[in-house]
Amino acid sequence: MLVRKYIGRKLAEYYAQPSHKVVGRSIDLEASKANNNNGQLLSSLMGEWHWKRVFQKIYEEREGHWLTPVELFQPHYSYVLGDFCAHCYDRMEKNNRTNSKNNDKENNRNTNTHCNSTKQFEIVELGGGRGTNANWILSYLREHKPHVYSSLISYTLVDSSPSLHQTQKERFLGGPHADKVRFELKDLSDVAQGT
C-alpha cells in the first residue's frame, strides 16, 4: 500500500468524526467572541511567556484537540488573509486597467470605456474546518474593503469531512454571507491530484 493512500485513509477516518472532535475551539476564545472582545485576549498578553501559559491552558481545557491558527488568533489571522486577498484583487484591477489603457492607445480607442470595468473573482479554501476563517475573511472584506466584497462571486469551502462540511453549512445558513458561500464535499487528495 502506498503511504499516500494509507495516510489518506487514516485522515478520512479521523475527519469522519463529529466536528467538535475534529477541530477544537477554545472556551476562552468563544467567551471573548460572545462579549465582542475578539482582540482582548491577544492584546492582554504580556509577552511570549504569557502567551505560552495562556495557550497551554487552552490546549489543556480542550483535552488534546488541536486548534488551528485561525481559531487561536481570530479574527486577526483571518483579517490578514482578507487583506492579502484585497491586495491581490487591487493589483489585478490595476493590471487590468493598465492593460486596457495600453490596448486602447494601440487601437486609438477611448480609454474610458474599459477603465471602469470591474473584474469579479472567487476565493477557494481547502479544508475550511468550522468555517471560521471564511466567516472572518468575508466580514473583513465587507466592512473594510466593500469594493472587493461586492466583486467577490463566491467563497468556496472544499472539505473532506462530512461533519465539518455540515458545520460549515449550518454556520452560514441565513447569515450575512450566505449568498457568497458555496460548499463542496470532496476528498482533498483527489483535489491535489486534479480530479
PDB file of N, CA and C in Angstrom, residues 58-134:
ATOM      1  N   ILE A  58      -5.387  26.715  27.365  1.00  0.00           N
ATOM      2  CA  ILE A  58      -6.431  26.498  26.358  1.00  0.00           C
ATOM      3  C   ILE A  58      -6.345  25.078  25.802  1.00  0.00           C
ATOM      4  N   TYR A  59      -5.135  24.612  25.505  1.00  0.00           N
ATOM      5  CA  TYR A  59      -4.982  23.251  24.978  1.00  0.00           C
ATOM      6  C   TYR A  59      -5.356  22.210  26.027  1.00  0.00           C
ATOM      7  N   GLU A  60      -5.026  22.463  27.289  1.00  0.00           N
ATOM      8  CA  GLU A  60      -5.385  21.516  28.347  1.00  0.00           C
ATOM      9  C   GLU A  60      -6.902  21.412  28.491  1.00  0.00           C
ATOM     10  N   GLU A  61      -7.589  22.537  28.402  1.00  0.00           N
ATOM     11  CA  GLU A  61      -9.050  22.515  28.519  1.00  0.00           C
ATOM     12  C   GLU A  61      -9.685  21.769  27.350  1.00  0.00           C
ATOM     13  N   ARG A  62      -9.019  21.722  26.215  1.00  0.00           N
ATOM     14  CA  ARG A  62      -9.546  21.029  25.041  1.00  0.00           C
ATOM     15  C   ARG A  62      -9.168  19.555  25.037  1.00  0.00           C
ATOM     16  N   GLU A  63      -8.487  19.094  26.059  1.00  0.00           N
ATOM     17  CA  GLU A  63      -8.116  17.685  26.202  1.00  0.00           C
ATOM     18  C   GLU A  63      -7.388  17.150  24.982  1.00  0.00           C
ATOM     19  N   GLY A  64      -6.436  17.918  24.483  1.00  0.00           N
ATOM     20  CA  GLY A  64      -5.589  17.441  23.400  1.00  0.00           C
ATOM     21  C   GLY A  64      -6.058  17.762  22.003  1.00  0.00           C
ATOM     22  N   HIS A  65      -7.283  18.261  21.831  1.00  0.00           N
ATOM     23  CA  HIS A  65      -7.727  18.641  20.489  1.00  0.00           C
ATOM     24  C   HIS A  65      -6.911  19.824  20.015  1.00  0.00           C
ATOM     25  N   TRP A  66      -6.406  19.723  18.821  1.00  0.00           N
ATOM     26  CA  TRP A  66      -5.573  20.804  18.299  1.00  0.00           C
ATOM     27  C   TRP A  66      -6.441  21.960  17.831  1.00  0.00           C
ATOM     28  N   LEU A  67      -5.843  23.124  17.877  1.00  0.00           N
ATOM     29  CA  LEU A  67      -6.511  24.344  17.425  1.00  0.00           C
ATOM     30  C   LEU A  67      -5.689  24.939  16.297  1.00  0.00           C
ATOM     31  N   THR A  68      -6.352  25.376  15.264  1.00  0.00           N
ATOM     32  CA  THR A  68      -5.649  25.991  14.139  1.00  0.00           C
ATOM     33  C   THR A  68      -5.322  27.439  14.488  1.00  0.00           C
ATOM     34  N   PRO A  69      -4.356  28.036  13.780  1.00  0.00           N
ATOM     35  CA  PRO A  69      -4.075  29.466  13.996  1.00  0.00           C
ATOM     36  C   PRO A  69      -5.323  30.326  13.788  1.00  0.00           C
ATOM     37  N   VAL A  70      -6.182  29.920  12.868  1.00  0.00           N
ATOM     38  CA  VAL A  70      -7.418  30.669  12.626  1.00  0.00           C
ATOM     39  C   VAL A  70      -8.268  30.707  13.895  1.00  0.00           C
ATOM     40  N   GLU A  71      -8.406  29.563  14.570  1.00  0.00           N
ATOM     41  CA  GLU A  71      -9.201  29.505  15.801  1.00  0.00           C
ATOM     42  C   GLU A  71      -8.507  30.237  16.944  1.00  0.00           C
ATOM     43  N   LEU A  72      -7.191  30.068  17.050  1.00  0.00           N
ATOM     44  CA  LEU A  72      -6.446  30.694  18.151  1.00  0.00           C
ATOM     45  C   LEU A  72      -6.393  32.210  18.047  1.00  0.00           C
ATOM     46  N   PHE A  73      -6.168  32.708  16.861  1.00  0.00           N
ATOM     47  CA  PHE A  73      -5.898  34.136  16.682  1.00  0.00           C
ATOM     48  C   PHE A  73      -7.030  34.866  15.970  1.00  0.00           C
ATOM     49  N   GLN A  74      -8.256  34.368  16.128  1.00  0.00           N
ATOM     50  CA  GLN A  74      -9.370  35.037  15.466  1.00  0.00           C
ATOM     51  C   GLN A  74      -9.664  36.369  16.133  1.00  0.00           C
ATOM     52  N   PRO A  75     -10.033  37.350  15.398  1.00  0.00           N
ATOM     53  CA  PRO A  75     -10.232  37.430  13.960  1.00  0.00           C
ATOM     54  C   PRO A  75      -8.967  37.840  13.207  1.00  0.00           C
ATOM     55  N   HIS A  76      -7.890  38.130  13.960  1.00  0.00           N
ATOM     56  CA  HIS A  76      -6.710  38.782  13.390  1.00  0.00           C
ATOM     57  C   HIS A  76      -6.049  37.981  12.272  1.00  0.00           C
ATOM     58  N   TYR A  77      -5.900  36.678  12.467  1.00  0.00           N
ATOM     59  CA  TYR A  77      -5.257  35.833  11.461  1.00  0.00           C
ATOM     60  C   TYR A  77      -6.022  35.930  10.138  1.00  0.00           C
ATOM     61  N   SER A  78      -7.330  35.818  10.221  1.00  0.00           N
ATOM     62  CA  SER A  78      -8.164  35.873   9.015  1.00  0.00           C
ATOM     63  C   SER A  78      -8.205  37.272   8.418  1.00  0.00           C
ATOM     64  N   TYR A  79      -8.117  38.295   9.256  1.00  0.00           N
ATOM     65  CA  TYR A  79      -8.086  39.667   8.741  1.00  0.00           C
ATOM     66  C   TYR A  79      -6.854  39.886   7.872  1.00  0.00           C
ATOM     67  N   VAL A  80      -5.723  39.320   8.292  1.00  0.00           N
ATOM     68  CA  VAL A  80      -4.501  39.434   7.483  1.00  0.00           C
ATOM     69  C   VAL A  80      -4.710  38.743   6.140  1.00  0.00           C
ATOM     70  N   LEU A  81      -5.313  37.559   6.160  1.00  0.00           N
ATOM     71  CA  LEU A  81      -5.589  36.845   4.907  1.00  0.00           C
ATOM     72  C   LEU A  81      -6.595  37.612   4.050  1.00  0.00           C
ATOM     73  N   GLY A  82      -7.593  38.208   4.676  1.00  0.00           N
ATOM     74  CA  GLY A  82      -8.562  39.020   3.943  1.00  0.00           C
ATOM     75  C   GLY A  82      -7.903  40.221   3.295  1.00  0.00           C
ATOM     76  N   ASP A  83      -6.981  40.847   4.029  1.00  0.00           N
ATOM     77  CA  ASP A  83      -6.261  41.990   3.474  1.00  0.00           C
ATOM     78  C   ASP A  83      -5.387  41.553   2.299  1.00  0.00           C
ATOM     79  N   PHE A  84      -4.793  40.361   2.408  1.00  0.00           N
ATOM     80  CA  PHE A  84      -3.994  39.819   1.311  1.00  0.00           C
ATOM     81  C   PHE A  84      -4.875  39.601   0.075  1.00  0.00           C
ATOM     82  N   CYS A  85      -6.060  39.035   0.274  1.00  0.00           N
ATOM     83  CA  CYS A  85      -6.993  38.832  -0.851  1.00  0.00           C
ATOM     84  C   CYS A  85      -7.353  40.168  -1.495  1.00  0.00           C
ATOM     85  N   ALA A  86      -7.602  41.189  -0.662  1.00  0.00           N
ATOM     86  CA  ALA A  86      -7.946  42.519  -1.184  1.00  0.00           C
ATOM     87  C   ALA A  86      -6.772  43.106  -1.962  1.00  0.00           C
ATOM     88  N   HIS A  87      -5.567  42.920  -1.434  1.00  0.00           N
ATOM     89  CA  HIS A  87      -4.367  43.421  -2.121  1.00  0.00           C
ATOM     90  C   HIS A  87      -4.224  42.745  -3.493  1.00  0.00           C
ATOM     91  N   CYS A  88      -4.412  41.431  -3.542  1.00  0.00           N
ATOM     92  CA  CYS A  88      -4.322  40.708  -4.822  1.00  0.00           C
ATOM     93  C   CYS A  88      -5.393  41.200  -5.788  1.00  0.00           C
ATOM     94  N   TYR A  89      -6.599  41.412  -5.295  1.00  0.00           N
ATOM     95  CA  TYR A  89      -7.681  41.911  -6.143  1.00  0.00           C
ATOM     96  C   TYR A  89      -7.332  43.296  -6.689  1.00  0.00           C
ATOM     97  N   ASP A  90      -6.845  44.188  -5.818  1.00  0.00           N
ATOM     98  CA  ASP A  90      -6.495  45.549  -6.253  1.00  0.00           C
ATOM     99  C   ASP A  90      -5.384  45.530  -7.297  1.00  0.00           C
ATOM    100  N   ARG A  91      -4.402  44.646  -7.119  1.00  0.00           N
ATOM    101  CA  ARG A  91      -3.332  44.516  -8.122  1.00  0.00           C
ATOM    102  C   ARG A  91      -3.894  44.007  -9.440  1.00  0.00           C
ATOM    103  N   MET A  92      -4.789  43.052  -9.368  1.00  0.00           N
ATOM    104  CA  MET A  92      -5.410  42.514 -10.575  1.00  0.00           C
ATOM    105  C   MET A  92      -6.176  43.625 -11.302  1.00  0.00           C
ATOM    106  N   GLU A  93      -6.906  44.429 -10.564  1.00  0.00           N
ATOM    107  CA  GLU A  93      -7.654  45.544 -11.152  1.00  0.00           C
ATOM    108  C   GLU A  93      -6.718  46.572 -11.776  1.00  0.00           C
ATOM    109  N   LYS A  94      -5.630  46.886 -11.075  1.00  0.00           N
ATOM    110  CA  LYS A  94      -4.664  47.861 -11.592  1.00  0.00           C
ATOM    111  C   LYS A  94      -4.049  47.350 -12.891  1.00  0.00           C
ATOM    112  N   ASN A  95      -3.656  46.086 -12.905  1.00  0.00           N
ATOM    113  CA  ASN A  95      -3.092  45.486 -14.123  1.00  0.00           C
ATOM    114  C   ASN A  95      -4.120  45.474 -15.246  1.00  0.00           C
ATOM    115  N   ASN A  96      -5.365  45.201 -14.914  1.00  0.00           N
ATOM    116  CA  ASN A  96      -6.432  45.191 -15.912  1.00  0.00           C
ATOM    117  C   ASN A  96      -6.600  46.574 -16.533  1.00  0.00           C
ATOM    118  N   ARG A  97      -6.604  47.611 -15.703  1.00  0.00           N
ATOM    119  CA  ARG A  97      -6.749  48.981 -16.219  1.00  0.00           C
ATOM    120  C   ARG A  97      -5.549  49.372 -17.066  1.00  0.00           C
ATOM    121  N   THR A  98      -4.337  49.003 -16.610  1.00  0.00           N
ATOM    122  CA  THR A  98      -3.123  49.325 -17.367  1.00  0.00           C
ATOM    123  C   THR A  98      -3.140  48.636 -18.720  1.00  0.00           C
ATOM    124  N   ASN A  99      -3.472  47.349 -18.730  1.00  0.00           N
ATOM    125  CA  ASN A  99      -3.534  46.604 -19.995  1.00  0.00           C
ATOM    126  C   ASN A  99      -4.613  47.167 -20.905  1.00  0.00           C
ATOM    127  N   SER A 100      -5.734  47.535 -20.326  1.00  0.00           N
ATOM    128  CA  SER A 100      -6.824  48.108 -21.105  1.00  0.00           C
ATOM    129  C   SER A 100      -6.405  49.436 -21.729  1.00  0.00           C
ATOM    130  N   LYS A 101      -5.724  50.243 -20.940  1.00  0.00           N
ATOM    131  CA  LYS A 101      -5.261  51.549 -21.413  1.00  0.00           C
ATOM    132  C   LYS A 101      -4.257  51.373 -22.550  1.00  0.00           C
ATOM    133  N   ASN A 102      -3.332  50.435 -22.374  1.00  0.00           N
ATOM    134  CA  ASN A 102      -2.328  50.181 -23.417  1.00  0.00           C
ATOM    135  C   ASN A 102      -2.977  49.675 -24.700  1.00  0.00           C
ATOM    136  N   ASN A 103      -3.945  48.787 -24.563  1.00  0.00           N
ATOM    137  CA  ASN A 103      -4.655  48.286 -25.747  1.00  0.00           C
ATOM    138  C   ASN A 103      -5.411  49.408 -26.443  1.00  0.00           C
ATOM    139  N   ASP A 104      -6.017  50.279 -25.649  1.00  0.00           N
ATOM    140  CA  ASP A 104      -6.766  51.395 -26.232  1.00  0.00           C
ATOM    141  C   ASP A 104      -5.850  52.346 -26.981  1.00  0.00           C
ATOM    142  N   LYS A 105      -4.683  52.617 -26.432  1.00  0.00           N
ATOM    143  CA  LYS A 105      -3.741  53.513 -27.110  1.00  0.00           C
ATOM    144  C   LYS A 105      -3.314  52.908 -28.437  1.00  0.00           C
ATOM    145  N   GLU A 106      -3.069  51.606 -28.409  1.00  0.00           N
ATOM    146  CA  GLU A 106      -2.652  50.924 -29.637  1.00  0.00           C
ATOM    147  C   GLU A 106      -3.755  50.967 -30.688  1.00  0.00           C
ATOM    148  N   ASN A 107      -4.986  50.873 -30.250  1.00  0.00           N
ATOM    149  CA  ASN A 107      -6.109  50.810 -31.191  1.00  0.00           C
ATOM    150  C   ASN A 107      -6.809  52.148 -31.382  1.00  0.00           C
ATOM    151  N   ASN A 108      -6.253  53.224 -30.809  1.00  0.00           N
ATOM    152  CA  ASN A 108      -6.839  54.570 -30.917  1.00  0.00           C
ATOM    153  C   ASN A 108      -8.295  54.607 -30.449  1.00  0.00           C
ATOM    154  N   ARG A 109      -8.579  53.900 -29.320  1.00  0.00           N
ATOM    155  CA  ARG A 109      -9.932  53.901 -28.773  1.00  0.00           C
ATOM    156  C   ARG A 109      -9.990  54.770 -27.531  1.00  0.00           C
ATOM    157  N   ASN A 110     -11.175  55.095 -27.123  1.00  0.00           N
ATOM    158  CA  ASN A 110     -11.394  55.874 -25.907  1.00  0.00           C
ATOM    159  C   ASN A 110     -11.155  54.973 -24.691  1.00  0.00           C
ATOM    160  N   THR A 111     -10.233  55.364 -23.805  1.00  0.00           N
ATOM    161  CA  THR A 111      -9.880  54.530 -22.654  1.00  0.00           C
ATOM    162  C   THR A 111     -10.982  54.477 -21.613  1.00  0.00           C
ATOM    163  N   ASN A 112     -11.872  55.430 -21.566  1.00  0.00           N
ATOM    164  CA  ASN A 112     -12.893  55.455 -20.521  1.00  0.00           C
ATOM    165  C   ASN A 112     -13.830  54.254 -20.585  1.00  0.00           C
ATOM    166  N   THR A 113     -13.986  53.668 -21.720  1.00  0.00           N
ATOM    167  CA  THR A 113     -14.916  52.546 -21.839  1.00  0.00           C
ATOM    168  C   THR A 113     -14.388  51.296 -21.161  1.00  0.00           C
ATOM    169  N   HIS A 114     -13.068  51.198 -20.948  1.00  0.00           N
ATOM    170  CA  HIS A 114     -12.504  49.981 -20.367  1.00  0.00           C
ATOM    171  C   HIS A 114     -12.032  50.163 -18.939  1.00  0.00           C
ATOM    172  N   CYS A 115     -11.695  51.345 -18.533  1.00  0.00           N
ATOM    173  CA  CYS A 115     -11.125  51.562 -17.205  1.00  0.00           C
ATOM    174  C   CYS A 115     -12.122  51.315 -16.087  1.00  0.00           C
ATOM    175  N   ASN A 116     -13.395  51.413 -16.360  1.00  0.00           N
ATOM    176  CA  ASN A 116     -14.380  51.240 -15.307  1.00  0.00           C
ATOM    177  C   ASN A 116     -14.859  49.796 -15.181  1.00  0.00           C
ATOM    178  N   SER A 117     -14.326  48.906 -15.995  1.00  0.00           N
ATOM    179  CA  SER A 117     -14.767  47.518 -15.907  1.00  0.00           C
ATOM    180  C   SER A 117     -14.240  46.899 -14.619  1.00  0.00           C
ATOM    181  N   THR A 118     -15.085  46.139 -13.966  1.00  0.00           N
ATOM    182  CA  THR A 118     -14.714  45.516 -12.705  1.00  0.00           C
ATOM    183  C   THR A 118     -14.553  44.022 -12.924  1.00  0.00           C
ATOM    184  N   LYS A 119     -13.442  43.515 -12.481  1.00  0.00           N
ATOM    185  CA  LYS A 119     -13.199  42.079 -12.545  1.00  0.00           C
ATOM    186  C   LYS A 119     -13.843  41.422 -11.340  1.00  0.00           C
ATOM    187  N   GLN A 120     -14.481  40.307 -11.576  1.00  0.00           N
ATOM    188  CA  GLN A 120     -15.005  39.528 -10.470  1.00  0.00           C
ATOM    189  C   GLN A 120     -14.026  38.402 -10.188  1.00  0.00           C
ATOM    190  N   PHE A 121     -14.057  37.909  -8.965  1.00  0.00           N
ATOM    191  CA  PHE A 121     -13.119  36.857  -8.604  1.00  0.00           C
ATOM    192  C   PHE A 121     -13.755  35.918  -7.589  1.00  0.00           C
ATOM    193  N   GLU A 122     -13.065  34.808  -7.353  1.00  0.00           N
ATOM    194  CA  GLU A 122     -13.527  33.793  -6.411  1.00  0.00           C
ATOM    195  C   GLU A 122     -12.411  33.471  -5.432  1.00  0.00           C
ATOM    196  N   ILE A 123     -12.781  33.040  -4.240  1.00  0.00           N
ATOM    197  CA  ILE A 123     -11.826  32.536  -3.255  1.00  0.00           C
ATOM    198  C   ILE A 123     -12.200  31.083  -2.999  1.00  0.00           C
ATOM    199  N   VAL A 124     -11.201  30.205  -2.968  1.00  0.00           N
ATOM    200  CA  VAL A 124     -11.418  28.791  -2.664  1.00  0.00           C
ATOM    201  C   VAL A 124     -10.542  28.441  -1.474  1.00  0.00           C
ATOM    202  N   GLU A 125     -11.146  27.875  -0.451  1.00  0.00           N
ATOM    203  CA  GLU A 125     -10.411  27.452   0.745  1.00  0.00           C
ATOM    204  C   GLU A 125     -10.516  25.939   0.868  1.00  0.00           C
ATOM    205  N   LEU A 126      -9.376  25.276   0.910  1.00  0.00           N
ATOM    206  CA  LEU A 126      -9.342  23.824   1.066  1.00  0.00           C
ATOM    207  C   LEU A 126      -9.232  23.491   2.548  1.00  0.00           C
ATOM    208  N   GLY A 127     -10.088  22.603   3.025  1.00  0.00           N
ATOM    209  CA  GLY A 127     -10.051  22.228   4.433  1.00  0.00           C
ATOM    210  C   GLY A 127     -10.481  23.377   5.324  1.00  0.00           C
ATOM    211  N   GLY A 128     -11.696  23.848   5.132  1.00  0.00           N
ATOM    212  CA  GLY A 128     -12.178  25.046   5.814  1.00  0.00           C
ATOM    213  C   GLY A 128     -12.563  24.875   7.270  1.00  0.00           C
ATOM    214  N   GLY A 129     -12.339  23.686   7.838  1.00  0.00           N
ATOM    215  CA  GLY A 129     -12.617  23.489   9.262  1.00  0.00           C
ATOM    216  C   GLY A 129     -14.052  23.830   9.618  1.00  0.00           C
ATOM    217  N   ARG A 130     -14.221  24.666  10.627  1.00  0.00           N
ATOM    218  CA  ARG A 130     -15.546  25.053  11.112  1.00  0.00           C
ATOM    219  C   ARG A 130     -16.129  26.233  10.332  1.00  0.00           C
ATOM    220  N   GLY A 131     -15.376  26.749   9.347  1.00  0.00           N
ATOM    221  CA  GLY A 131     -15.838  27.901   8.576  1.00  0.00           C
ATOM    222  C   GLY A 131     -15.439  29.230   9.202  1.00  0.00           C
ATOM    223  N   THR A 132     -14.643  29.164  10.257  1.00  0.00           N
ATOM    224  CA  THR A 132     -14.235  30.369  10.987  1.00  0.00           C
ATOM    225  C   THR A 132     -13.455  31.322  10.099  1.00  0.00           C
ATOM    226  N   ASN A 133     -12.479  30.784   9.372  1.00  0.00           N
ATOM    227  CA  ASN A 133     -11.640  31.625   8.514  1.00  0.00           C
ATOM    228  C   ASN A 133     -12.481  32.310   7.436  1.00  0.00           C
ATOM    229  N   ALA A 134     -13.333  31.551   6.783  1.00  0.00           N
ATOM    230  CA  ALA A 134     -14.189  32.121   5.735  1.00  0.00           C
ATOM    231  C   ALA A 134     -15.066  33.230   6.300  1.00  0.00           C
TER     232      ALA A 134
END
